[in-house]
Tab-separated table of C-alpha atoms and ligand atoms in Angstrom:
chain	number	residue	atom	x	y	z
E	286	UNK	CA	0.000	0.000	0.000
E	287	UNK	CA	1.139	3.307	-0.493
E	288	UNK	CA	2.196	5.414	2.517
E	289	UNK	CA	4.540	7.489	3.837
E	290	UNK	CA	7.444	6.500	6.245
E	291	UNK	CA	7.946	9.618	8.754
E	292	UNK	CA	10.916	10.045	10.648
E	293	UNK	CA	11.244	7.424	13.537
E	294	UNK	CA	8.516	5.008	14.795
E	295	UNK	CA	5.696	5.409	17.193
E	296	UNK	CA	7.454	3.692	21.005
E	297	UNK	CA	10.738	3.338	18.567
E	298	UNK	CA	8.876	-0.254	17.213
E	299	UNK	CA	9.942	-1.896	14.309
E	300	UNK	CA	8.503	-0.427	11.306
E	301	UNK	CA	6.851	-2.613	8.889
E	302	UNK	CA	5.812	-2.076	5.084
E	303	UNK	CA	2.153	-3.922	5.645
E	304	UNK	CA	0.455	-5.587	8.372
E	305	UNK	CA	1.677	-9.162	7.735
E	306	UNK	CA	2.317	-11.443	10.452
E	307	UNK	CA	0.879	-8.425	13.443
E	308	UNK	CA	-1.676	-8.684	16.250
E	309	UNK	CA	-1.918	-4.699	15.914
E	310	UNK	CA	-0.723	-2.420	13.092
E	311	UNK	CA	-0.045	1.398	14.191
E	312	UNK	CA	-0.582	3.916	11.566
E	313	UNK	CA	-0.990	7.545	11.082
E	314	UNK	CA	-3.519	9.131	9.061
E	315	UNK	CA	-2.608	12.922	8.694
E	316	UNK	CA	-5.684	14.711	7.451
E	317	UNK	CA	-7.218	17.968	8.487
E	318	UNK	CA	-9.041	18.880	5.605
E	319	UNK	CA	-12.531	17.526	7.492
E	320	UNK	CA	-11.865	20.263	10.288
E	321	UNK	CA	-13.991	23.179	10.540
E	322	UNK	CA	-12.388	25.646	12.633
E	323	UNK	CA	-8.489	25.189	13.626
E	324	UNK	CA	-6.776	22.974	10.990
E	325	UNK	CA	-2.666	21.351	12.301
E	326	UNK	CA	-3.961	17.445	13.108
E	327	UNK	CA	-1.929	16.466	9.717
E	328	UNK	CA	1.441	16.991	11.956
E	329	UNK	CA	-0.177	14.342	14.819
E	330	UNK	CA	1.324	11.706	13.764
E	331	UNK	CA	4.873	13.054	13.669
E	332	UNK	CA	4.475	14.782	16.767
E	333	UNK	CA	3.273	12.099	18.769
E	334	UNK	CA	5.795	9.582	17.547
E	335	UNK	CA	8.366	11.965	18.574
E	336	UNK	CA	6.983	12.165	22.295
E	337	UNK	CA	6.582	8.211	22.254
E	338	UNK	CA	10.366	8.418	22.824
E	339	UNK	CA	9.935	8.574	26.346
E	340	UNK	CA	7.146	5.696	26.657
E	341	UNK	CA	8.482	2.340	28.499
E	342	UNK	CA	7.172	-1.089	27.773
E	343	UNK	CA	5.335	-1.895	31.223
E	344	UNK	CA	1.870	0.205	32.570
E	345	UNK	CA	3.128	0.327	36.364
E	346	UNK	CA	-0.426	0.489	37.508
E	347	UNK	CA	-1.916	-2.314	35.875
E	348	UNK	CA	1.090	-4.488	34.650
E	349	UNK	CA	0.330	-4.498	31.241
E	350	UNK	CA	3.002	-5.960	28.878
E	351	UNK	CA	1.753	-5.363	25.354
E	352	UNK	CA	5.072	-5.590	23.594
E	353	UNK	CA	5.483	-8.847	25.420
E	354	UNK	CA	1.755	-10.018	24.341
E	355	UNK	CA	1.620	-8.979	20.576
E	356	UNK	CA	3.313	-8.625	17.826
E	357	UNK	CA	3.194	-5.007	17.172
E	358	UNK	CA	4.974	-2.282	14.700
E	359	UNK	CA	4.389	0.899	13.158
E	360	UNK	CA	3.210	0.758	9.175
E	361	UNK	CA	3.452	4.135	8.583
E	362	UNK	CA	1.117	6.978	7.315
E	363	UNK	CA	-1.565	7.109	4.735
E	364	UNK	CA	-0.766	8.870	1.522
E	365	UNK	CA	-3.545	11.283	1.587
E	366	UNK	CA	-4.252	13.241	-0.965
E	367	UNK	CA	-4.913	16.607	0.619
E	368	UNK	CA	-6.495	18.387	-1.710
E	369	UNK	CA	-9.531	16.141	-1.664
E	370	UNK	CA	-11.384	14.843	1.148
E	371	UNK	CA	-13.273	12.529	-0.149
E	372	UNK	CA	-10.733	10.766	-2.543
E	373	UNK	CA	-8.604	10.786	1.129
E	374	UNK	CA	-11.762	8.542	2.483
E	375	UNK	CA	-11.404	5.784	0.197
E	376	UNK	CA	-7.630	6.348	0.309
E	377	UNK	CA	-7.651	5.169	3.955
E	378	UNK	CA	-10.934	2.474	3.698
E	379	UNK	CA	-8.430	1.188	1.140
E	380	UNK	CA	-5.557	0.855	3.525
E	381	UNK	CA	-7.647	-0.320	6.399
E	382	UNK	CA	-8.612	-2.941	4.379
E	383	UNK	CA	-4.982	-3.888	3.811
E	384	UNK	CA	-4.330	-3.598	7.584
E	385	UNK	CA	-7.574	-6.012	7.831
E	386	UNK	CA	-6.501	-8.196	5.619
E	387	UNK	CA	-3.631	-9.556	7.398
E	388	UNK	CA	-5.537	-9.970	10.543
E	389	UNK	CA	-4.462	-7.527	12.748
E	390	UNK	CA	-6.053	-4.700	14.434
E	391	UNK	CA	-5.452	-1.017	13.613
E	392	UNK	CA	-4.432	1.352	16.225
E	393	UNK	CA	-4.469	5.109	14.546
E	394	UNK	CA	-3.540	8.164	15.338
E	395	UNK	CA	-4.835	11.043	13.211
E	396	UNK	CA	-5.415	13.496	12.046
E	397	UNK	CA	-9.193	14.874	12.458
E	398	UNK	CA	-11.972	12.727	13.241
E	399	UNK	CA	-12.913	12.319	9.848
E	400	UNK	CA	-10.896	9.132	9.418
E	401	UNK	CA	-12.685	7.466	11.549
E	402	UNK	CA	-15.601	7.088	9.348
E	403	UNK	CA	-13.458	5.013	7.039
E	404	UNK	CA	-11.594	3.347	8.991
E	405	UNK	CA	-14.854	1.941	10.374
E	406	UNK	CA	-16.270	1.550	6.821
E	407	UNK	CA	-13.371	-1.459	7.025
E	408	UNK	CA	-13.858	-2.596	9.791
E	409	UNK	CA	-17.797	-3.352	9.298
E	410	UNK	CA	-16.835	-5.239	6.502
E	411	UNK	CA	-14.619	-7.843	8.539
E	412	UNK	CA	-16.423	-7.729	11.671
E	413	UNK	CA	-19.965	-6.326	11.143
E	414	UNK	CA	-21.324	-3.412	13.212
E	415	UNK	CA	-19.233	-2.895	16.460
E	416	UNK	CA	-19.865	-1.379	20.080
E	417	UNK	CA	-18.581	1.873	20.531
E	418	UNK	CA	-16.615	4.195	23.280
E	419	UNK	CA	-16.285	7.536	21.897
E	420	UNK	CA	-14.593	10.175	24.558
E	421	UNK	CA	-15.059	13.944	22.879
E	422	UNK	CA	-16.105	17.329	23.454
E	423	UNK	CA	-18.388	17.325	20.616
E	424	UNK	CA	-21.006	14.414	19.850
E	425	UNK	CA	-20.006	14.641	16.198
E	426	UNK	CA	-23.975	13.666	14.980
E	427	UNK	CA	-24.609	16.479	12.607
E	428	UNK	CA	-26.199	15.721	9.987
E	429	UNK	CA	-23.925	18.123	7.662
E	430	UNK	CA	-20.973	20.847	8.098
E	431	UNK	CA	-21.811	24.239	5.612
E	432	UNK	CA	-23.705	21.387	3.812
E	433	UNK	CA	-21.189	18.563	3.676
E	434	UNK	CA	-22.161	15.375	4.858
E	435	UNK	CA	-18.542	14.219	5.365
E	436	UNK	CA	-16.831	16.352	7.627
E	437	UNK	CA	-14.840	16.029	11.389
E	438	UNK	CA	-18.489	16.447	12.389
E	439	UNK	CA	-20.600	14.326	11.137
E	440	UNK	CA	-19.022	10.877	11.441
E	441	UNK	CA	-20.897	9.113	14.282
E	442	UNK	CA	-23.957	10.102	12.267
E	443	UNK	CA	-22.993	8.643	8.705
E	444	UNK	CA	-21.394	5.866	10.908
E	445	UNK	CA	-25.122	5.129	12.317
E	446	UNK	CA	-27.211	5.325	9.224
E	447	UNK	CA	-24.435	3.058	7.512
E	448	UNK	CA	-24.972	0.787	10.403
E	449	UNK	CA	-21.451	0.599	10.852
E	450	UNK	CA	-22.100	1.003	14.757
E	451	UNK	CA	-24.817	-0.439	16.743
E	452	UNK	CA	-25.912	2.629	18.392
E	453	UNK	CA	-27.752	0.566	21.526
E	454	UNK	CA	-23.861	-0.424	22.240
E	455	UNK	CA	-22.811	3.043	21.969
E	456	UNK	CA	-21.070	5.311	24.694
E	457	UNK	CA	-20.458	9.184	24.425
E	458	UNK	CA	-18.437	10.730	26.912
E	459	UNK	CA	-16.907	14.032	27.620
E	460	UNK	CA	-19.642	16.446	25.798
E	461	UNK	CA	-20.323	19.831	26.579
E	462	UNK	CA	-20.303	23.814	26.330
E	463	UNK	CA	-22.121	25.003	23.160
E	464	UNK	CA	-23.927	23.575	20.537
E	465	UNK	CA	-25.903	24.665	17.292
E	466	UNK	CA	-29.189	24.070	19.216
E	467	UNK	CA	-30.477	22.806	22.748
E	468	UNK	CA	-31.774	19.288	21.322
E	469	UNK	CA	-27.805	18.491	19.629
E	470	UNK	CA	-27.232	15.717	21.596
E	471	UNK	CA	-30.818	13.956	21.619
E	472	UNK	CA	-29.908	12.648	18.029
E	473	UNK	CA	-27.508	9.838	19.968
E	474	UNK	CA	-29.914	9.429	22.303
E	475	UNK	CA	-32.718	8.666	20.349
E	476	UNK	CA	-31.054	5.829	18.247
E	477	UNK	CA	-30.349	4.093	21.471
E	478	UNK	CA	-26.807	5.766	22.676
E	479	UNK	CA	-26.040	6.455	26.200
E	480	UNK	CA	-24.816	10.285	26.462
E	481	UNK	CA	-22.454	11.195	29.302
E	482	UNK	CA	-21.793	14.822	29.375
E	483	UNK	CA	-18.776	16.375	31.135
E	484	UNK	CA	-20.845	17.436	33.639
E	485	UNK	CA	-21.585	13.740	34.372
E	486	UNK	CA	-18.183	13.104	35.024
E	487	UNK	CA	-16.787	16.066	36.901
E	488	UNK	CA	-14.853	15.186	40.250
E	489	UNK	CA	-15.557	11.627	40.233
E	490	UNK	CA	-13.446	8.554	38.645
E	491	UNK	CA	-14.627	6.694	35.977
E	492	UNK	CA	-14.145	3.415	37.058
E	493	UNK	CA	-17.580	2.496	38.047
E	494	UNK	CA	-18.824	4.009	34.617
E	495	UNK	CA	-17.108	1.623	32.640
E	496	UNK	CA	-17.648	-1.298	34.511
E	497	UNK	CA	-21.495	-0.745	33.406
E	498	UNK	CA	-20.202	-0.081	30.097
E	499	UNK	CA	-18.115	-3.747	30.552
E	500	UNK	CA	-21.667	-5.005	31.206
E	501	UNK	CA	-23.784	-3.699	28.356
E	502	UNK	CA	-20.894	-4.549	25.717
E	503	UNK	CA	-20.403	-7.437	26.916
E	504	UNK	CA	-16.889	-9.665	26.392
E	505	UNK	CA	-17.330	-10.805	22.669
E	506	UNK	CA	-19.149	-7.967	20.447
E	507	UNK	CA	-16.487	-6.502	18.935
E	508	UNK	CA	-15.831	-3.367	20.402
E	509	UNK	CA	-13.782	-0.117	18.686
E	510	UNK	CA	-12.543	2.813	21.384
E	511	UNK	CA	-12.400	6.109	19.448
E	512	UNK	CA	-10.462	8.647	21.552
E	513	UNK	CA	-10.645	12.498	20.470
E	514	UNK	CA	-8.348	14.116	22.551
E	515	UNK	CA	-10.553	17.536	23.089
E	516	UNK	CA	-12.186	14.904	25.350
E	517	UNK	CA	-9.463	16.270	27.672
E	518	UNK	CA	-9.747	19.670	29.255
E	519	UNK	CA	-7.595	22.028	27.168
E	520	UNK	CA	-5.653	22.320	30.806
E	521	UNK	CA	-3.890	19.235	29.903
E	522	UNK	CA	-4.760	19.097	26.116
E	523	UNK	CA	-4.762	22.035	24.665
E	524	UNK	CA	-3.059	21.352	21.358
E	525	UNK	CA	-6.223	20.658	19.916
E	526	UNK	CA	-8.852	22.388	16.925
E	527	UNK	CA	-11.641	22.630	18.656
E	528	UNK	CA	-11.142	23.398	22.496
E	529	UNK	CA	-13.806	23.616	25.060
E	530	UNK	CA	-13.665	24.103	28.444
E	531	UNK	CA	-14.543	21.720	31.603
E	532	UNK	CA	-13.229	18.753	30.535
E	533	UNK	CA	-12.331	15.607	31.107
E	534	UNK	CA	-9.000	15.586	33.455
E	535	UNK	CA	-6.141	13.470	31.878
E	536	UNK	CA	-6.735	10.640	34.873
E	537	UNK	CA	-10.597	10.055	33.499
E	538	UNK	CA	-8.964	9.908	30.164
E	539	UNK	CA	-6.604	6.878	31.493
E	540	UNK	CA	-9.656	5.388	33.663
E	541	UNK	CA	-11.568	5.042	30.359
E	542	UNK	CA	-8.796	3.488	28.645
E	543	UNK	CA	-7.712	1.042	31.016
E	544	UNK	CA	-11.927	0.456	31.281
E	545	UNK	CA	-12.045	-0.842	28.170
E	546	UNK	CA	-9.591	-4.035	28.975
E	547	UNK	CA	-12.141	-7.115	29.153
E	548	UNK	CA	-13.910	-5.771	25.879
E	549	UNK	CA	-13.678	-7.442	22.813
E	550	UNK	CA	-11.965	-4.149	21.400
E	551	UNK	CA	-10.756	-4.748	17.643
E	552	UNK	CA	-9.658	-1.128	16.678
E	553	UNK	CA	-9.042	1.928	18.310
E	554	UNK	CA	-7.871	5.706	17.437
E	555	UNK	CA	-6.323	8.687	19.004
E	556	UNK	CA	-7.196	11.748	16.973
E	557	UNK	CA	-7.719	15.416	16.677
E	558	UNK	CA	-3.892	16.620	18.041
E	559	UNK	CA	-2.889	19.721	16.416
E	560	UNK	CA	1.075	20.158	17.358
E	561	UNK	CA	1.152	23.729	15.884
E	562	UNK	CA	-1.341	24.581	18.758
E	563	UNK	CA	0.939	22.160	21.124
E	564	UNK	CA	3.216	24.569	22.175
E	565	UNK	CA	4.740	22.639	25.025
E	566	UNK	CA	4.609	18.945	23.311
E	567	UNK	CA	2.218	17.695	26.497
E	568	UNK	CA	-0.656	17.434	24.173
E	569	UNK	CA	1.444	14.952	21.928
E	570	UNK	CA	3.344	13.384	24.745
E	571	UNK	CA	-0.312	12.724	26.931
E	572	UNK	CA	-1.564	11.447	23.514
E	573	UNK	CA	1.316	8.828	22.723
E	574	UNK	CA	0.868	7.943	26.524
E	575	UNK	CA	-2.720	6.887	25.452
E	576	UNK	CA	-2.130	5.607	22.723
E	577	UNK	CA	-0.041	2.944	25.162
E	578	UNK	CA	-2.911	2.493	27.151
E	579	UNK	CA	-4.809	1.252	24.090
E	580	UNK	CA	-2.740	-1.015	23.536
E	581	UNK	CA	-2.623	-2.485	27.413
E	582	UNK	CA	-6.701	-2.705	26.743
E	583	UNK	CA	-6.175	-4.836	23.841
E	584	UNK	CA	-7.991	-8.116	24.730
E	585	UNK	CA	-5.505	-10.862	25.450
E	586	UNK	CA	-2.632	-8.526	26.868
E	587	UNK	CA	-0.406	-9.930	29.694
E	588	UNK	CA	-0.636	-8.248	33.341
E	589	UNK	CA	2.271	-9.284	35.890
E	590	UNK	CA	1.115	-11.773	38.628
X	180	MN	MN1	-14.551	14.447	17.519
């Protein structure tokens, strides 16, 4: 597949030219030309595998070992073609399709949210609709941006009426501030979603949360995580496009992550860090510290004794 080989390796893996012979492929998918406001999330995947230096093989807290559970290395970046969103789309269902191919599971970091929607356009095809964990700001269920139906969004609508997700084993959390009207997030909720706003989740850990989440998934549905980091309070993420205030502290962010180990999680993403509005690197290093979390939730990982 084409693709483009940045500069060093997300946690200094191996790099590999396709998924053959992995448990989980990492790849980058630069595109920003579904945001609407801030653009910058093309540079994620450079930035965060430069602050991945620093990550070390074993989660202290929970004993995770995924380098000693899977075989895991870092495929490189979609070549997008940025002048065209939608050609971009099937440029990356194409390559997740590759990824799928050879059996093993895509972790990706974007790039704006847009790529999800392909990426899960692949993914229905091997495994059929999947349960869902989305952590965001936003609910991104519009049914158009300035009249496009594809756009950063719009995805966890197109994703529903595709049936790419099934919405009654769906889980929003982290929404807030502003929206285009007071009814924006009853769209999720009326196809069968649960909504937890930021509100919800203020002060309290997230534990218990996604232990009922553990129990409406279940252990075998397969099960994608979908992590936008503006999820995050822009206190300790602010090298994001679309900011809002009151949310999610970086701990919540881990609790939800480390939540998800006992699902049957085939895929998951990291997306929406904009390094040119990183001006520290934290927003890139907490997201390539995530982005190990995801893969300590992968079913089947080793914990120490
Ligand atoms: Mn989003």
């Amino acid at each position: 597949m084409p693709r483009y080989a940045g500069p060093g390796t997300m946690f200094r893996l191996p790099s590999a030219e396709t998924a053959a012979g992995l448990n989980i492929a990492i790849a980058g998918v630069g595109l920003d030309i579904g945001t609407s406001n801030r653009t910058g999330a093309r540079f994620g995947p450079r930035q965060i595998r430069n602050e991945s230096v620093m990550v070390r093989p074993y989660c202290m807290a929970t004993g995770a070992a995924p380098f000693d559970s899977f075989q895991i290395a870092d495929v490189g970046d979609v070549a997008l073609n940025s002048f065209d969103l939608l050609k971009s789309i099937d440029i990356i269902e194409n390559f997740y399709d590759d990824i799928l191919g050879h059996d093993a599971k895509p972790a990706s970091v974007g790039g704006d949210h847009t790529i999800t929607l392909p990426i899960l356009r692949a993914i229905h095809k091997k495994h059929g609709p999947v349960a869902m964990v989305h952590v965001d700001a936003h609910a991104d269920i519009n049914d158009h941006q300035f009249g496009e139906k594809i756009a950063h969004g719009t995805i966890f609508r197109r994703a529903i009426e595709e049936g790419l997700i099934d919405a009654h084993k769906m889980v929003q959390i982290g929404l807030r501030t502003t929206g285009y009207s007071a009814e924006d997030f009853d769209w999720s909720r009326q196809q069968g979603a649960r909504v937890v706003t930021a509100e919800e989740c203020w002060y309290k850990s997230l534990a218990p949360l996604m232990a009922e989440v553990r129990d409406t998934f279940g252990g075998d549905v397969p099960a994608y995580l979908s992590f936008d980091i503006d999820g995050l309070d822009p206190s300790v993420a602010p090298g994001t496009g679309t900011p809002e205030p009151g949310g999610l502290m970086a701990s919540q962010g881990v609790e939800i992550i480390r939540g998800c180990f006992g699902l049957n999680l085939v895929g998951c993403d990291l997306v929406e860090v904009s390094p040119p509005y990183d001006t520290s690197g934290n927003t890139s290093l907490l997201a390539a510290n995530l982005l190990f979390e995801m893969l300590c939730s992968m079913p089947g990982c080793k914990r120490a004794d």
